[in-house]
CSV table of C-alpha atoms in Angstrom, one decimal:
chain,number,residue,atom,x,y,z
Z,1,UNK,CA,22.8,-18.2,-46.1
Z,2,UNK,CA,24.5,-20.6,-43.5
Z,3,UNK,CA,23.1,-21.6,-40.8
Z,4,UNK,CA,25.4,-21.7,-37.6
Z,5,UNK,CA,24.7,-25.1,-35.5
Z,6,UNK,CA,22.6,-25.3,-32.7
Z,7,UNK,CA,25.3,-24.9,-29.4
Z,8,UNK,CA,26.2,-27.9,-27.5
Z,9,UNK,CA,25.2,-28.1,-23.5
Z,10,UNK,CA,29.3,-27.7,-23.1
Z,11,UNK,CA,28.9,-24.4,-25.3
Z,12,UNK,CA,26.0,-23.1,-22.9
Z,13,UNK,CA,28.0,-23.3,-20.0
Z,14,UNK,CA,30.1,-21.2,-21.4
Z,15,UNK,CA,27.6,-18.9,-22.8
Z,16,UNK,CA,26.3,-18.9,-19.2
Z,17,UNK,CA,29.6,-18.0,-17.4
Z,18,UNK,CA,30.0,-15.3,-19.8
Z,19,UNK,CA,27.1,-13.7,-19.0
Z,20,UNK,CA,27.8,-14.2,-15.3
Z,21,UNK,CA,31.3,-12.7,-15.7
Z,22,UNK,CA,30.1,-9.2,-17.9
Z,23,UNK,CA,27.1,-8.8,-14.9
Z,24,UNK,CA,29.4,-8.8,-12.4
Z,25,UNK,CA,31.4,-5.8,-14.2
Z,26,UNK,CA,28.5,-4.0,-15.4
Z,27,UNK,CA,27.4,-4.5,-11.4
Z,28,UNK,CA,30.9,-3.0,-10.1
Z,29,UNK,CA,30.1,-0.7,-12.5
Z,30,UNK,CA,26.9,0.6,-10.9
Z,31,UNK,CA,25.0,-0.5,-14.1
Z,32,UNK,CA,22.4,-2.7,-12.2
Z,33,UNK,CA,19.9,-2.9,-14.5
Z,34,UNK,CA,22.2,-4.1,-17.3
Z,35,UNK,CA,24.0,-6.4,-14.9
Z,36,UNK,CA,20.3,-8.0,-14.0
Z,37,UNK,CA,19.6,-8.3,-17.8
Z,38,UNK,CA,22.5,-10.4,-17.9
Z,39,UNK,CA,22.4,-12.4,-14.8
Z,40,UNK,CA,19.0,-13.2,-15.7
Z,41,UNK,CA,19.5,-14.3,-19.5
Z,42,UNK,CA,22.0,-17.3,-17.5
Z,43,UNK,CA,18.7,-19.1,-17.4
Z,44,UNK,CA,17.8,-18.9,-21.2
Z,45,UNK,CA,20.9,-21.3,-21.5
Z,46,UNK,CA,21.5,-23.6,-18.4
Z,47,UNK,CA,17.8,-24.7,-17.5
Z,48,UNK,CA,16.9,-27.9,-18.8
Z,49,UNK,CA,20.6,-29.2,-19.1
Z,50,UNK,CA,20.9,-32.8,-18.3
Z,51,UNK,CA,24.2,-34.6,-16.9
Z,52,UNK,CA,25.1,-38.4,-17.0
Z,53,UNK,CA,23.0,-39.4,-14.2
Z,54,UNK,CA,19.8,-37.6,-15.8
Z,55,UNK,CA,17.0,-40.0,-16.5
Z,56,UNK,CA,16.5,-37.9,-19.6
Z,57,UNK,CA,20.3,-39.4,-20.5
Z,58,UNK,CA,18.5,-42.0,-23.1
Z,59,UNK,CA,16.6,-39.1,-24.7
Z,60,UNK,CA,19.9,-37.1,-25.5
Z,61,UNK,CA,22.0,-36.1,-28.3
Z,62,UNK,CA,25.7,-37.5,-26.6
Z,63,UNK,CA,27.1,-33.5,-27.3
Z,64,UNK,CA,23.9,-32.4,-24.8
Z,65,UNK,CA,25.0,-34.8,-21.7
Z,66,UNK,CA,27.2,-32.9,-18.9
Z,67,UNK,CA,30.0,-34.4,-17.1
Z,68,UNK,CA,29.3,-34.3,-13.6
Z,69,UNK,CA,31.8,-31.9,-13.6
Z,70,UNK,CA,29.7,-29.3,-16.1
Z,71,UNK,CA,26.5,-30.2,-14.0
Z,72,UNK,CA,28.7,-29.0,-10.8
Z,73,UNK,CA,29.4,-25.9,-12.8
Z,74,UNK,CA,25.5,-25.4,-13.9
Z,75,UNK,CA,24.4,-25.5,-10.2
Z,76,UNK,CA,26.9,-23.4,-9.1
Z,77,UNK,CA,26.0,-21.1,-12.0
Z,78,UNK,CA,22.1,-21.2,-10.9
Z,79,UNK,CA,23.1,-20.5,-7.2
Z,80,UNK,CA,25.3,-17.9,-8.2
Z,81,UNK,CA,22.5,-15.7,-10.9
Z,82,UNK,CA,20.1,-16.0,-7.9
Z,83,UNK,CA,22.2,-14.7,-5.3
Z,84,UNK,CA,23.4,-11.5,-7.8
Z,85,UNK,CA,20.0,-11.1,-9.2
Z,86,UNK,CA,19.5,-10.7,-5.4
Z,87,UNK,CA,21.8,-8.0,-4.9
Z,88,UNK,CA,20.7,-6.1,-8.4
Z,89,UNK,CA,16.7,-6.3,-6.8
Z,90,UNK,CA,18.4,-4.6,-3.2
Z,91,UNK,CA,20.0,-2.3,-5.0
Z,92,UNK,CA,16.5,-1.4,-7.0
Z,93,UNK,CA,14.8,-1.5,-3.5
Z,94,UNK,CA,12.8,-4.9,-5.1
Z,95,UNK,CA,12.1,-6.7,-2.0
Z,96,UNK,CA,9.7,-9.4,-3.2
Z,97,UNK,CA,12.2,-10.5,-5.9
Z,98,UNK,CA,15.3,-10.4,-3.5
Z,99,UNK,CA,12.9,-12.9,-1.3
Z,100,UNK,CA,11.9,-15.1,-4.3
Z,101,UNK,CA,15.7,-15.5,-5.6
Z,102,UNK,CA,17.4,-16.3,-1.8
Z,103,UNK,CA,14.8,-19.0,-1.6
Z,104,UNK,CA,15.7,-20.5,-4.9
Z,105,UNK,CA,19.2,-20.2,-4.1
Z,106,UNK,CA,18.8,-21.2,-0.8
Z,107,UNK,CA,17.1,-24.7,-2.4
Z,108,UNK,CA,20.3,-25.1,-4.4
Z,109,UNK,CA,22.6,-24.6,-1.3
Z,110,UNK,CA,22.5,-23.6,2.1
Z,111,UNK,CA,24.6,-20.4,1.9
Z,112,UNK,CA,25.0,-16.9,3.9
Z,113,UNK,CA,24.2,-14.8,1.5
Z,114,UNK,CA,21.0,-16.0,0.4
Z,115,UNK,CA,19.9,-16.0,4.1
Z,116,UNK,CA,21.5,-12.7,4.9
Z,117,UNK,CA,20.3,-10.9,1.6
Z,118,UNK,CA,16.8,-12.3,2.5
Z,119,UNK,CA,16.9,-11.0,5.6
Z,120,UNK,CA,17.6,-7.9,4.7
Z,121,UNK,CA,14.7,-8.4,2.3
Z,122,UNK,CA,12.3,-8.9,4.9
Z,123,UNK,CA,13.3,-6.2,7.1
Z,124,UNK,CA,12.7,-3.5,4.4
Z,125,UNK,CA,9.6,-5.1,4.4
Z,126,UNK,CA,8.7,-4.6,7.9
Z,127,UNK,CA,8.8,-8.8,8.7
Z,128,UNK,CA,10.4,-8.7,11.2
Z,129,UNK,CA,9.6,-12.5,12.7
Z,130,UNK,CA,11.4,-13.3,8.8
Z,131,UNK,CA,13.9,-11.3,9.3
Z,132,UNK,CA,15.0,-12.1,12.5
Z,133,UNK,CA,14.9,-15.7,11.4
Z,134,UNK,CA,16.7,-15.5,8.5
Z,135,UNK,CA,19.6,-13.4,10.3
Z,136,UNK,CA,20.5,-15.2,13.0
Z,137,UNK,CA,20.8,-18.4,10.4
Z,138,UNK,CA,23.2,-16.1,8.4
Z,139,UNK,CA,24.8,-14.9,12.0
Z,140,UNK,CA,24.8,-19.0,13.1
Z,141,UNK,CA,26.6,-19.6,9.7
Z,142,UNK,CA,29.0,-16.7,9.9
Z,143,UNK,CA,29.0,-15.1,13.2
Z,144,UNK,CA,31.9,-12.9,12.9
Z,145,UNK,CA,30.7,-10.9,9.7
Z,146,UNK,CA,30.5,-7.8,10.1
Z,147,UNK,CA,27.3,-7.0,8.0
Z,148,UNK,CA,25.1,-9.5,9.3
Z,149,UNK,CA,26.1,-8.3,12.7
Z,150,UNK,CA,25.2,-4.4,11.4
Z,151,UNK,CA,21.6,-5.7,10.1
Z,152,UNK,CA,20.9,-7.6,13.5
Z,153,UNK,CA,21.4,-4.6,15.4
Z,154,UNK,CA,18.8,-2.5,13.0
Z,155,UNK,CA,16.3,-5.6,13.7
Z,156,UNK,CA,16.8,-5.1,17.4
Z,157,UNK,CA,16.2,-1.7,17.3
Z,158,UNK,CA,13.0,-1.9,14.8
Z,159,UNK,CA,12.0,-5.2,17.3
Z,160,UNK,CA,12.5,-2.8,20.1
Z,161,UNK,CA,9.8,0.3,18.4
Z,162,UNK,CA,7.6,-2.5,17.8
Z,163,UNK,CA,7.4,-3.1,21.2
Z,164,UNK,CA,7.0,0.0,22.9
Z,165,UNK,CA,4.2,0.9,19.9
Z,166,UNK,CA,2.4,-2.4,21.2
Z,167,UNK,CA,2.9,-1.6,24.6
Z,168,UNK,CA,1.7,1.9,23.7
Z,169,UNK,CA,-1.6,0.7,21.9
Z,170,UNK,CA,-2.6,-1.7,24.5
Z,171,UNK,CA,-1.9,0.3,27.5
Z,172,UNK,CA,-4.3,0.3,30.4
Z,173,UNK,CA,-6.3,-2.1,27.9
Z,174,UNK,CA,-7.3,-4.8,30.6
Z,175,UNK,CA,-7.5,-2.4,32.8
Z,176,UNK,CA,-11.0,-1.1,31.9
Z,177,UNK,CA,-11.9,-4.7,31.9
């Protein structure tokens, strides 16, 4: 029996992008779950890759070193796995997990939807102080989308029945004083 050889770091980039590329049909597909399964098996072959600059680089076969082009490709593979786990965990109504994966994206880059998708997160939740904070960061990056704009005026209106409910509990409180 042969024994196939171990893939190279080039071979699970690939492996990883391949995996990104059937989630996202098995997403537009409405399969979630299976789109999550594969989104999250990306991991399995990108974490602990090493590029040129690594200080693992002496440690390293020369066919498991990344160009700095591959290492581009991993991180944009590891922002992109958290951001669509993200959506799969909105879709399941998952809230926790769609706040853990925008704030590992979110230390990989920056980016709208991680701070939008987390907002959204946190106003399931009821966090509103979160929510509100993470939304007008998506709304300062992109103030023209439409979605963001939809999910900021749901926070005002939830913002809003938390304060007449407060206003409501405490009324005529000091007045007794």
């Amino acid at each position: 029996m042969a024994s196939s050889a171990p893939l190279t770091a080039v071979d699970k980039v690939r492996v990883a992008e391949g995996l990104k590329e059937e989630g996202n049909r098995h997403f537009k597909e409405g399969d979630t779950r299976r789109a999550l399964s594969n989104y999250s098996k990306i991991f399995a072959y990108i974490n602990g890759l090493h590029g040129d600059k690594s200080s693992m680089r002496q440690y390293l076969k020369s066919s498991d070193v990344l160009s700095e082009d591959d290492e581009s490709k991993i991180q944009s593979l590891k922002l992109s796995a958290h951001l669509n786990m993200a959506a799969c965990h909105i879709k399941l109504q998952q809230y926790t997990k769609v706040i853990d994966h925008c704030t590992k994206a979110l230390d990989i880059s920056p980016v709208v939807k991680a701070f939008f998708r987390r907002g959204q997160a946190y106003l399931a939740l009821g966090d509103l102080d979160n929510a509100e904070r993470d939304l007008n960061q998506a709304a300062s990056l992109d103030p023209n989308d439409g979605a963001i704009l939809t999910e900021k005026k749901k926070l005002q209106s939830k913002l809003a029945e938390h304060e007449r409910k407060e206003r409501k509990q405490f009324a005529g409180m000091f007045d007794r004083m």
